[in-house]
PDB file of C-alpha atoms and ligand atoms in Angstrom:
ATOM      1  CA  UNK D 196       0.000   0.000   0.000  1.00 48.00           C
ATOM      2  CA  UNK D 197       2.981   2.306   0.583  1.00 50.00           C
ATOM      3  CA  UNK D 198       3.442   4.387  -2.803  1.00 66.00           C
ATOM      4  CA  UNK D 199       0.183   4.034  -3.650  1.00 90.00           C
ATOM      5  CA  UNK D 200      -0.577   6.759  -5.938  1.00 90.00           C
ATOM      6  CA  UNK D 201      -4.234   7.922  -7.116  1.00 91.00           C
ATOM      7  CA  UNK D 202      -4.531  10.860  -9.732  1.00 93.00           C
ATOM      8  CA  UNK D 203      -7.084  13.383  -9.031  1.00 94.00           C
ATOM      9  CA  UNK D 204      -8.710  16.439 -11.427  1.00 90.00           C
ATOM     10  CA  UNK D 205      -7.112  16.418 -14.258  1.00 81.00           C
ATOM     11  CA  UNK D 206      -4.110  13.891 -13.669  1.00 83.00           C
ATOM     12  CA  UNK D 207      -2.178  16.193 -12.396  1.00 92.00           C
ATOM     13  CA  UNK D 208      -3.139  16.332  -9.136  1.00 96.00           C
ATOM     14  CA  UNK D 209      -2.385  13.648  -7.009  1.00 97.00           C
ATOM     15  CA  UNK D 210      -2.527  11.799  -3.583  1.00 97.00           C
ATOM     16  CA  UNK D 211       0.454   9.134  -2.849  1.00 97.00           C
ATOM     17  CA  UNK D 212       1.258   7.194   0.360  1.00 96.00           C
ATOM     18  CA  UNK D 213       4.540   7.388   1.568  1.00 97.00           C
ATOM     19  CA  UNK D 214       4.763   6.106   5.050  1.00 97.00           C
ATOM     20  CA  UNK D 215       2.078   4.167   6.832  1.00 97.00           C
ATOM     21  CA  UNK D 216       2.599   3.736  10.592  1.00 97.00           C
ATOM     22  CA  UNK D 217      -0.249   1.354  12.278  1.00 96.00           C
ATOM     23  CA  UNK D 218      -3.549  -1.024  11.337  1.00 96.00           C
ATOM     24  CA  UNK D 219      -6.395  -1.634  12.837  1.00 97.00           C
ATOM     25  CA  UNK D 220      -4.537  -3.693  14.917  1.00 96.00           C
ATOM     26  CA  UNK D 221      -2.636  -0.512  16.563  1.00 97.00           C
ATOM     27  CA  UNK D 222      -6.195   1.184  17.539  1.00 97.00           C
ATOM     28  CA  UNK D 223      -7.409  -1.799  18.901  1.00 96.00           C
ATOM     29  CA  UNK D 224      -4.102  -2.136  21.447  1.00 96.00           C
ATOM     30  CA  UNK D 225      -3.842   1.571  22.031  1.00 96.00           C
ATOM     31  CA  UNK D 226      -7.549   0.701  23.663  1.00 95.00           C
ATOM     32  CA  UNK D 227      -6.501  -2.530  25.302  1.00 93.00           C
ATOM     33  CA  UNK D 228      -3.729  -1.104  27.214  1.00 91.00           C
ATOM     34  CA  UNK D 229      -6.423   0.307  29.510  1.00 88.00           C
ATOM     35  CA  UNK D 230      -6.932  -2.941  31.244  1.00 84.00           C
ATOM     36  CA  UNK D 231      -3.388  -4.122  30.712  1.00 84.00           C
ATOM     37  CA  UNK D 232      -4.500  -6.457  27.285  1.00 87.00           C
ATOM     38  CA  UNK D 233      -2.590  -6.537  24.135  1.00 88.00           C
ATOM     39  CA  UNK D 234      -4.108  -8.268  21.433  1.00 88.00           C
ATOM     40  CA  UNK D 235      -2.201 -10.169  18.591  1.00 90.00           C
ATOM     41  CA  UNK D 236      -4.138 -10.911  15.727  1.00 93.00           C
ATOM     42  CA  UNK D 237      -7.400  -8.735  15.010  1.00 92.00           C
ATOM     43  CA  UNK D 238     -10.277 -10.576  15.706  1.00 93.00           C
ATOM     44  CA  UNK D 239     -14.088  -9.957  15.406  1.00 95.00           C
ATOM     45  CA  UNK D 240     -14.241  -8.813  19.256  1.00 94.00           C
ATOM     46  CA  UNK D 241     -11.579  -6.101  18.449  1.00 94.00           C
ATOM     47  CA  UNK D 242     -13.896  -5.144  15.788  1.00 96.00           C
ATOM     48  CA  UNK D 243     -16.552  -4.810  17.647  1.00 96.00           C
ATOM     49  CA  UNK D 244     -13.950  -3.098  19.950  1.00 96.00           C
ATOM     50  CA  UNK D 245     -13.389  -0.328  17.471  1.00 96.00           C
ATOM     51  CA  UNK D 246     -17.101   0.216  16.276  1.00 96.00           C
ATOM     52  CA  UNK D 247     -17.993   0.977  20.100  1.00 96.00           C
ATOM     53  CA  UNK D 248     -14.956   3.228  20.332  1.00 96.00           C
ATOM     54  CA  UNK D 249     -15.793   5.528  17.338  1.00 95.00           C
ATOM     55  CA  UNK D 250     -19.820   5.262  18.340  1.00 95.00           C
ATOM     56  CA  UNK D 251     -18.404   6.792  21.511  1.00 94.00           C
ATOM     57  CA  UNK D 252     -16.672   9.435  20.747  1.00 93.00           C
ATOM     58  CA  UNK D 253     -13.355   7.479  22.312  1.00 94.00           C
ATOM     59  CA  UNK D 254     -11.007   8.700  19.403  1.00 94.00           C
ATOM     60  CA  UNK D 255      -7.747   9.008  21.147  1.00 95.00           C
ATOM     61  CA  UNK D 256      -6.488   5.265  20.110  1.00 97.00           C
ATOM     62  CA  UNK D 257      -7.827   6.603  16.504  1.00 97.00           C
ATOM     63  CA  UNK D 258      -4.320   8.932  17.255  1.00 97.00           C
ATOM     64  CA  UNK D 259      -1.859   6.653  16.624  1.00 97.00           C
ATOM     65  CA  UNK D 260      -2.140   5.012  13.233  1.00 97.00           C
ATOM     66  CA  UNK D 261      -0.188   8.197  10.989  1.00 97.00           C
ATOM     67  CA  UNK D 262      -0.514   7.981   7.189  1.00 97.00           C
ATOM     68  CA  UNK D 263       2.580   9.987   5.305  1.00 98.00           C
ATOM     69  CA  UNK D 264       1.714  11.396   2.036  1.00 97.00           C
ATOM     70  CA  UNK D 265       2.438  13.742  -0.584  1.00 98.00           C
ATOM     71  CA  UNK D 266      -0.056  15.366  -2.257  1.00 98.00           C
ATOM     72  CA  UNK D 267      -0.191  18.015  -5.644  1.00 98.00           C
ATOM     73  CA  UNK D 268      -3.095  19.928  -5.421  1.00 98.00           C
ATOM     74  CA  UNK D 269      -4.640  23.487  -6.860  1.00 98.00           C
ATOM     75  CA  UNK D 270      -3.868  26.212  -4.773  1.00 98.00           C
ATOM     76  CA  UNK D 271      -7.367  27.081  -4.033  1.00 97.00           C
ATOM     77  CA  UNK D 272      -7.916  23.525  -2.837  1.00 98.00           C
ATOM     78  CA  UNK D 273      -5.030  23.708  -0.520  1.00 98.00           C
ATOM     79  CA  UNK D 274      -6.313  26.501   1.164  1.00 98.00           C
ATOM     80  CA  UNK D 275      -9.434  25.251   2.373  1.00 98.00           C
ATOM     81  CA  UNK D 276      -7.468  21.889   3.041  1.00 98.00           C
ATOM     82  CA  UNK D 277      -4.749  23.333   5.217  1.00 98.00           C
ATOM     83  CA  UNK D 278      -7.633  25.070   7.159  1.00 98.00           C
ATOM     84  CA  UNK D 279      -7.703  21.415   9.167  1.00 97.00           C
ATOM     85  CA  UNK D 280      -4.500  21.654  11.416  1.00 97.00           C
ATOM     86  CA  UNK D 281      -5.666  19.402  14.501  1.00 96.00           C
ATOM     87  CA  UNK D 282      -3.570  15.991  14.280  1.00 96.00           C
ATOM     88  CA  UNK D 283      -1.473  17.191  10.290  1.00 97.00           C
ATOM     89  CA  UNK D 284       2.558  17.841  10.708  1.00 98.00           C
ATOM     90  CA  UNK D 285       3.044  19.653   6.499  1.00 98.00           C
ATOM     91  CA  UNK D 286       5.689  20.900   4.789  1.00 98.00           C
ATOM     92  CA  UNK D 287       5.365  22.662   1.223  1.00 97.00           C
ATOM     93  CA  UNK D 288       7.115  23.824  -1.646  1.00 93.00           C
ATOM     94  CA  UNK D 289       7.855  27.282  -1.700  1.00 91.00           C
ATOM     95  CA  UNK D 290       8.310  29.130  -4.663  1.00 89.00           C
ATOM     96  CA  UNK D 291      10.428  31.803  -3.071  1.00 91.00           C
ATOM     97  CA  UNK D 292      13.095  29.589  -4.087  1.00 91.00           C
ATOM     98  CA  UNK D 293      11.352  27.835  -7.162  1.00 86.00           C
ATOM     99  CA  UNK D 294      10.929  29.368 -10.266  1.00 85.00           C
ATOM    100  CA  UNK D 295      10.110  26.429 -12.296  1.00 88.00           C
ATOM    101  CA  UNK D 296       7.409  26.855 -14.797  1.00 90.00           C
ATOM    102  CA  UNK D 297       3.785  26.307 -12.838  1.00 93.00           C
ATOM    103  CA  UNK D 298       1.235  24.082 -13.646  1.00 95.00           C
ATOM    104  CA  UNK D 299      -2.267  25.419 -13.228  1.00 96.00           C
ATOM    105  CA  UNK D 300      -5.625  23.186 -13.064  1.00 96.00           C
ATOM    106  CA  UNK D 301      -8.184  24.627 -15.877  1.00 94.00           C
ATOM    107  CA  UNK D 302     -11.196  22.546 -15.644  1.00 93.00           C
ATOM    108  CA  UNK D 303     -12.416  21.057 -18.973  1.00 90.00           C
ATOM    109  CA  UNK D 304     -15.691  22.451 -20.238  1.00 90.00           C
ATOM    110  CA  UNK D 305     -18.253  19.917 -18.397  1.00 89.00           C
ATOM    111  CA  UNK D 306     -16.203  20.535 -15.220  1.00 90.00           C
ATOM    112  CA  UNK D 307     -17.274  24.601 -15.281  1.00 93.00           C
ATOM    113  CA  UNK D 308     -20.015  24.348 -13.351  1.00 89.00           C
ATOM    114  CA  UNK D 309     -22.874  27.182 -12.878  1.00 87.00           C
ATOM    115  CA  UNK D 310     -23.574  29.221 -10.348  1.00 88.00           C
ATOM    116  CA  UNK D 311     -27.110  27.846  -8.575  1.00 85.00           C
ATOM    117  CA  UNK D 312     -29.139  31.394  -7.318  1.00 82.00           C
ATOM    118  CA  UNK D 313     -30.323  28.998  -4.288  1.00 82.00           C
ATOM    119  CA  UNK D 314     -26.869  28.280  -3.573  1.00 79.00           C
ATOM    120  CA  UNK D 315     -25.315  31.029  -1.321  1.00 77.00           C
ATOM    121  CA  UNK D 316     -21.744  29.008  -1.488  1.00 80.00           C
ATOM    122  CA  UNK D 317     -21.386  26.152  -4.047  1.00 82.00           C
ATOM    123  CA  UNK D 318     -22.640  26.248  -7.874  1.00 86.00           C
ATOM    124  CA  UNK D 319     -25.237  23.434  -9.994  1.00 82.00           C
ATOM    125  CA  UNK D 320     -23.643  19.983 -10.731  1.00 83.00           C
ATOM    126  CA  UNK D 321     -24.294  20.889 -14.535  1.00 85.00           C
ATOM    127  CA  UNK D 322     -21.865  23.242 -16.552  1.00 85.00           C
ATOM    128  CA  UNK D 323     -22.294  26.674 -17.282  1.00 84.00           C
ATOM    129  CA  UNK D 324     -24.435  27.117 -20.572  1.00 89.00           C
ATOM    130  CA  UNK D 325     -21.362  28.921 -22.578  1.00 92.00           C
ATOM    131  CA  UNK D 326     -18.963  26.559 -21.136  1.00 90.00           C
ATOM    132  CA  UNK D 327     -16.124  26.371 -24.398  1.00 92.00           C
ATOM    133  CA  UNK D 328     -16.787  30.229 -24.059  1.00 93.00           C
ATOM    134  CA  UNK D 329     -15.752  29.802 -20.173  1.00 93.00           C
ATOM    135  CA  UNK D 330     -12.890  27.265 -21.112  1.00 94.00           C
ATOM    136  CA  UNK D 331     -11.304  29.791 -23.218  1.00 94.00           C
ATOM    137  CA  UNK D 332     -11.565  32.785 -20.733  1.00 95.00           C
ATOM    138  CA  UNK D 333     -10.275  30.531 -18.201  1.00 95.00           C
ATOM    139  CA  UNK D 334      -6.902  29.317 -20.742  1.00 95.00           C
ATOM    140  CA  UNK D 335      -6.292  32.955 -21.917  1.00 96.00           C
ATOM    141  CA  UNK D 336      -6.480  34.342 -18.453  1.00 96.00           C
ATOM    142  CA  UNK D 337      -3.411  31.798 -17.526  1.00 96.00           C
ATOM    143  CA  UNK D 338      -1.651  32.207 -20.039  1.00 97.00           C
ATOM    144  CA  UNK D 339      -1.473  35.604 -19.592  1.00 97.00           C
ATOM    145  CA  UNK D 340      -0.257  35.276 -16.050  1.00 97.00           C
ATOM    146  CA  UNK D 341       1.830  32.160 -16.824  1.00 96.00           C
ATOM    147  CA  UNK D 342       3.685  34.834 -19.826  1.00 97.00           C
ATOM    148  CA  UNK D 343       3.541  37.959 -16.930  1.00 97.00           C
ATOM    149  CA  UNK D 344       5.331  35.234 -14.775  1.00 97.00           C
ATOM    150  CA  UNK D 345       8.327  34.380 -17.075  1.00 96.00           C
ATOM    151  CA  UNK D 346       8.874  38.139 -17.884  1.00 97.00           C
ATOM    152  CA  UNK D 347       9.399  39.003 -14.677  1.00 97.00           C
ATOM    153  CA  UNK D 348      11.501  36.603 -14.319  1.00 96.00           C
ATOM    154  CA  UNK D 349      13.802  37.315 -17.470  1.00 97.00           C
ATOM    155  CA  UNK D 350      13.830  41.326 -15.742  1.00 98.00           C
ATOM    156  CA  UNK D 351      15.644  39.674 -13.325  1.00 97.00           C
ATOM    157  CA  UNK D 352      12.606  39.898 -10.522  1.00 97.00           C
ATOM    158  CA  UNK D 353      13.069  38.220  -7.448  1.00 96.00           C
ATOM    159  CA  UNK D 354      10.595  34.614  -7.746  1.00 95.00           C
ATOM    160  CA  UNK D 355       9.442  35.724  -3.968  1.00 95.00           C
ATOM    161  CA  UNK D 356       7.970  38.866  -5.860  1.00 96.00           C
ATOM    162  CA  UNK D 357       7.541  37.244  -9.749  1.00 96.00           C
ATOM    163  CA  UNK D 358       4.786  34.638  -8.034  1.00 96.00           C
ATOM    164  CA  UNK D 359       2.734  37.530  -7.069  1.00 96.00           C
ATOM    165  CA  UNK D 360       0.637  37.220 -11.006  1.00 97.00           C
ATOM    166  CA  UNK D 361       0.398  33.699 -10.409  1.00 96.00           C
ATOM    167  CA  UNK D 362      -3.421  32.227  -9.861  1.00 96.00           C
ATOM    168  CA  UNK D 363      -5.283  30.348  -7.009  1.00 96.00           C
ATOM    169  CA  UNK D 364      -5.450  27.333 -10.000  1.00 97.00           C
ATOM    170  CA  UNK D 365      -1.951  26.670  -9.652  1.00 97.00           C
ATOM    171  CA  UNK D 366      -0.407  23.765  -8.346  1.00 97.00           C
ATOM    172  CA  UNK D 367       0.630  23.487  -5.142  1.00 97.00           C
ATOM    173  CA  UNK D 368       2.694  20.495  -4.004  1.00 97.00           C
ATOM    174  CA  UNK D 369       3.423  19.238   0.105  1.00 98.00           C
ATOM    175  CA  UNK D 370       4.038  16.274   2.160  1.00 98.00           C
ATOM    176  CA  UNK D 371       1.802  16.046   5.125  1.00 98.00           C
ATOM    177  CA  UNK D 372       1.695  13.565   8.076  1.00 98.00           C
ATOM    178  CA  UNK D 373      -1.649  13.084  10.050  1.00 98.00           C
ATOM    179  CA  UNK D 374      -3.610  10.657  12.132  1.00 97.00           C
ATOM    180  CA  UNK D 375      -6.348   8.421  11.378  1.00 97.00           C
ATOM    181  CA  UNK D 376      -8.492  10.252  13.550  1.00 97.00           C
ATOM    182  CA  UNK D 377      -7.260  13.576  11.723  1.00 97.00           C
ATOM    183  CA  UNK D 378      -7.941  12.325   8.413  1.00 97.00           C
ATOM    184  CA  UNK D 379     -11.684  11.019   9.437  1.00 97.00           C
ATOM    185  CA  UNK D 380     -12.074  14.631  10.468  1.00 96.00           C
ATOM    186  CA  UNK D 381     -11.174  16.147   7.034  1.00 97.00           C
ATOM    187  CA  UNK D 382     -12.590  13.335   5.164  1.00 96.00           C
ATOM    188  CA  UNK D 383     -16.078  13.613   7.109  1.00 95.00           C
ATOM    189  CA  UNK D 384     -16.553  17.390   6.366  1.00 95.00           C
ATOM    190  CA  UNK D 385     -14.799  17.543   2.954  1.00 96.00           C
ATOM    191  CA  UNK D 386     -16.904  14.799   1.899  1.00 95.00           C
ATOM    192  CA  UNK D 387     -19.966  16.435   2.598  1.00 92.00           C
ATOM    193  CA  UNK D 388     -22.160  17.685  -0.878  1.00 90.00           C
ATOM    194  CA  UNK D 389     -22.011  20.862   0.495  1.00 90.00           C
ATOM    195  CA  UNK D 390     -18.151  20.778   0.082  1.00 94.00           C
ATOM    196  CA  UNK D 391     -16.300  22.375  -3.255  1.00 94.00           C
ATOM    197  CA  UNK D 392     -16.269  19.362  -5.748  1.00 94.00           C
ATOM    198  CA  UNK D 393     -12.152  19.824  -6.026  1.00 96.00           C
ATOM    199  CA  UNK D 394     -11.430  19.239  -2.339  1.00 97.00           C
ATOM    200  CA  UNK D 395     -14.070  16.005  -2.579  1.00 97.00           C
ATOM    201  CA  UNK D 396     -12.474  14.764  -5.357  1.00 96.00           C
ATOM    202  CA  UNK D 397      -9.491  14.949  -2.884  1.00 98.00           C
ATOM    203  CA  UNK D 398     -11.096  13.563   0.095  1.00 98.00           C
ATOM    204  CA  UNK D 399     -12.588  10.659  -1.891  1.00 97.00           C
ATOM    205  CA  UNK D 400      -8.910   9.412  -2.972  1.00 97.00           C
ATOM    206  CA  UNK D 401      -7.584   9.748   0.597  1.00 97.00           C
ATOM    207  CA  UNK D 402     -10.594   7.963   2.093  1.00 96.00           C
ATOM    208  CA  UNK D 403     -10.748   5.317  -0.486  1.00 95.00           C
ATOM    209  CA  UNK D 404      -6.729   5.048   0.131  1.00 95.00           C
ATOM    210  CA  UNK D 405      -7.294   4.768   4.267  1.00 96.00           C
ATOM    211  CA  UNK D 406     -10.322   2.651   3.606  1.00 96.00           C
ATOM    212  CA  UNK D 407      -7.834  -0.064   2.040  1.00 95.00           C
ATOM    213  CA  UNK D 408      -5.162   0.055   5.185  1.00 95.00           C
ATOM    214  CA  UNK D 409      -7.880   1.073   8.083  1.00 97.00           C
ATOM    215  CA  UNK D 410     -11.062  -1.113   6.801  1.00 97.00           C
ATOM    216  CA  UNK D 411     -12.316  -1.747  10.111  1.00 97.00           C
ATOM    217  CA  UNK D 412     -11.626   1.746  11.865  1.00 97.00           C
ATOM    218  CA  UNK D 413     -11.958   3.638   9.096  1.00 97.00           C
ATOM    219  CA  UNK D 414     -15.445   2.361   8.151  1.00 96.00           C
ATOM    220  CA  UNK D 415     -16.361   2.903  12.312  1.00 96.00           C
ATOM    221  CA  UNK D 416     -14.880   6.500  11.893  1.00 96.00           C
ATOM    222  CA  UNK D 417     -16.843   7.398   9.249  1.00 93.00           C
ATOM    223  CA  UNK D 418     -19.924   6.110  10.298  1.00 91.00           C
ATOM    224  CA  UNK D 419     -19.261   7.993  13.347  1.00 88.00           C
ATOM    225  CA  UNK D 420     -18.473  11.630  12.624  1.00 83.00           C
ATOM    226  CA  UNK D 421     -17.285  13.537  15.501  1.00 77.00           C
ATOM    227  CA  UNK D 422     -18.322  17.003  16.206  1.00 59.00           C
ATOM    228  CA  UNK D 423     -17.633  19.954  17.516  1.00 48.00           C
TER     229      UNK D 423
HETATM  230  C1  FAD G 768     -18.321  23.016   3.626  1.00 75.71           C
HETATM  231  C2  FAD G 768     -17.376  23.918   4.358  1.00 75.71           C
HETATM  232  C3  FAD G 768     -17.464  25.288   4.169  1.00 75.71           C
HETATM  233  C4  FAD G 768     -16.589  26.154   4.849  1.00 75.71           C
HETATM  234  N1  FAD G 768     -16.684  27.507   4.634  1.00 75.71           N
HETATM  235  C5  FAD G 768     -15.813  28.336   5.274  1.00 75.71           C
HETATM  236  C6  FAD G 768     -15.868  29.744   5.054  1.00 75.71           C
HETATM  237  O1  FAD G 768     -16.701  30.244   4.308  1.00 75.71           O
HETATM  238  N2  FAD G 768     -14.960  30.534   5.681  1.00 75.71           N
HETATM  239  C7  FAD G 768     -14.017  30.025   6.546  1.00 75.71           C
HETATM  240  O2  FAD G 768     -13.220  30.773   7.093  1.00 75.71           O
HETATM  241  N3  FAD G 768     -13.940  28.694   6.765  1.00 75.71           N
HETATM  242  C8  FAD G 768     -14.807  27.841   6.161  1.00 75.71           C
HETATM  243  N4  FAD G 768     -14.712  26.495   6.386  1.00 75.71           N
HETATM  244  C9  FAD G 768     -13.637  26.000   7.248  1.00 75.71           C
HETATM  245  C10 FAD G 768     -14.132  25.588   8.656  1.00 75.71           C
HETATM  246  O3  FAD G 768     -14.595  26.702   9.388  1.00 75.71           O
HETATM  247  C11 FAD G 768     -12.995  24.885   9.435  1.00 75.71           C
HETATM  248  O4  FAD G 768     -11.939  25.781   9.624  1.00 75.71           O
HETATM  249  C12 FAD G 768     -12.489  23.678   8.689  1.00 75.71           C
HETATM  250  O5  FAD G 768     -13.565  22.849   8.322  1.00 75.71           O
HETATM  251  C13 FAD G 768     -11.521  22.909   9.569  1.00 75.71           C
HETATM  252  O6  FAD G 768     -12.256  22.267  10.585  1.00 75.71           O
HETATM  253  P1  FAD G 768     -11.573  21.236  11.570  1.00 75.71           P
HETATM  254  O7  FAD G 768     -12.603  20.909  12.624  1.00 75.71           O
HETATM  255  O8  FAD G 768     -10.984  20.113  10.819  1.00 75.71           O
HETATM  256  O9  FAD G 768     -10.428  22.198  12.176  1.00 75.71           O
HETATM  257  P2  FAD G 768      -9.099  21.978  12.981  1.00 75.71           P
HETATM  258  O10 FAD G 768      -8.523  23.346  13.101  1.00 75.71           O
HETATM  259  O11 FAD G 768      -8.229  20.918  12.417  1.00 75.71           O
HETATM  260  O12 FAD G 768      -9.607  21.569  14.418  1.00 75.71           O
HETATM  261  C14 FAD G 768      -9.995  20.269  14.761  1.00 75.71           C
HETATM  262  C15 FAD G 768     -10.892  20.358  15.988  1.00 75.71           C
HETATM  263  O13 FAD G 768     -10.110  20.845  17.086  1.00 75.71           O
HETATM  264  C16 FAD G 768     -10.929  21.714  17.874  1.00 75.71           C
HETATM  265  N5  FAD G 768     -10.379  23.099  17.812  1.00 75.71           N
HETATM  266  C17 FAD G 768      -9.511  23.594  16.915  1.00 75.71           C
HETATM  267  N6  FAD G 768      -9.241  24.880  17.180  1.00 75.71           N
HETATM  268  C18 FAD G 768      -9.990  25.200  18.247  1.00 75.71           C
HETATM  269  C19 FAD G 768     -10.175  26.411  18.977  1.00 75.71           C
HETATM  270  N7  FAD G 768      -9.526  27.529  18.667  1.00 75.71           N
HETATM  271  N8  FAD G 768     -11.027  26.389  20.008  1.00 75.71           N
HETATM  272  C20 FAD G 768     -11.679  25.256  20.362  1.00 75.71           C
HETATM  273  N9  FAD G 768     -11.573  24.075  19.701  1.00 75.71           N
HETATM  274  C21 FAD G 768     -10.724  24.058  18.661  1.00 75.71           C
HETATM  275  C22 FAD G 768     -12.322  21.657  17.303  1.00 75.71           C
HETATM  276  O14 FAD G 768     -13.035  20.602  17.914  1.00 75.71           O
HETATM  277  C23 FAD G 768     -12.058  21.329  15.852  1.00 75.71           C
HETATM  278  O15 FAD G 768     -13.160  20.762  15.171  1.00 75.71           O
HETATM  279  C24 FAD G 768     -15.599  25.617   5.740  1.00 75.71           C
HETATM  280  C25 FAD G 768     -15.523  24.234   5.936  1.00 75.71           C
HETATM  281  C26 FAD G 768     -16.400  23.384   5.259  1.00 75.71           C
HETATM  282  C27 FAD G 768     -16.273  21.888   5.486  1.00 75.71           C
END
């Protein structure tokens, strides 16, 4: 499972494993310890274990599993994903020291979605009506900045002050530790409808990704949101 890699948006966007530390098997023996108990195999009691932990609210053995990954991601995605901090350790690229050329999202034409009037945040699962029209603002517009970019560079600008015409769509790219119990978080509100469709796109690859390595805790943990 380590190196797993899933491609999100447009394929350049990604989520890949690096490290895994734990299984179901840690949560289940971060719980046992209470009473002195250590199992060695998982079993259908430490399932059972694990459901009535996350049905509780008991998430501190949820703690110690930590997934390592790196993810690529728009830069407007990243900034409603780095809003959860509780349980991440991340580290990004900073483009005060690279000036390599930027890769930007554009969303293809069925992927511009329109605004809905009931909607105060969010927009109608169906594209704009002029999407191509849309498309081609949308490639224009970044090419313009992605040209601005490179000339400022050639005037011999500082990249710390070039990036400033670079958009929200471009790539951003960071490694980022967290917890299961961290991850459930995120996943749980990211996953929501009433979350951007980027950042569920991204939630969906890391929960399908934890699903695979967590089955039993992370199917408790979602069925369990915590709150507040
Ligand atoms: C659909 C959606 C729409 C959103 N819209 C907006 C928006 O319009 N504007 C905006 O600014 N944000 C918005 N957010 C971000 C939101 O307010 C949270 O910052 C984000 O969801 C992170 O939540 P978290 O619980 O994972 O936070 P974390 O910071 O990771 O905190 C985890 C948990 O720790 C506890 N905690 C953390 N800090 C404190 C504290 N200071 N005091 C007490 N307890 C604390 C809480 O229990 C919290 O849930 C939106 C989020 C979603 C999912």
């Amino acid at each position: 499972m380590s190196n797993t890699k899933v491609h999100v948006l447009d394929q350049t966007g990604y989520v890949e494993v690096l490290e895994v530390f734990g299984s179901d098997l840690t949560v289940v023996n971060a719980a046992r310890v209470s009473f002195a108990k250590e199992s060695q195999e998982f079993s259908e009691q430490d399932g059972k274990l694990v459901r009535y932990l996350a049905k509780h609210h008991h998430i501190s053995p949820f703690f110690h599993p930590q997934i390592h990954m790196r993810i690529k991601m728009p830069i407007f995605v990243a900034r409603e994903w780095f809003r959860h901090q509780i349980g991440f350790a991340r580290n990004e690229v900073s483009r005060r020291y690279v000036d390599s050329p930027p890769e930007c999202y554009i969303p293809a034409a069925h992927d511009i979605r329109a605004r809905d009037p009931k909607l105060k945040q969010g927009s109608k699962s169906e594209p704009v009506d002029n999407a191509d029209f849309a498309e081609s603002i949308l490639m224009d517009t970044t090419s313009t900045a992605m040209n601005a970019y490179n000339d400022l560079l050639k005037a011999g600008v500082a990249p710390e002050v070039a990036r400033m015409v670079l958009p929200q769509s471009m790539y951003t790219e960071f490694v980022e530790t967290g917890s299961l119990a961290a991850y459930a978080r995120l996943c749980n509100l990211r996953l929501d409808p009433t979350a951007q469709k980027e950042i569920r796109d991204y939630a969906n690859a890391v929960a399908a990704l934890l699903h695979s390595r967590f089955p039993v805790s992370w199917g408790a943990l979602v069925e369990n949101p915590t709150v507040g």
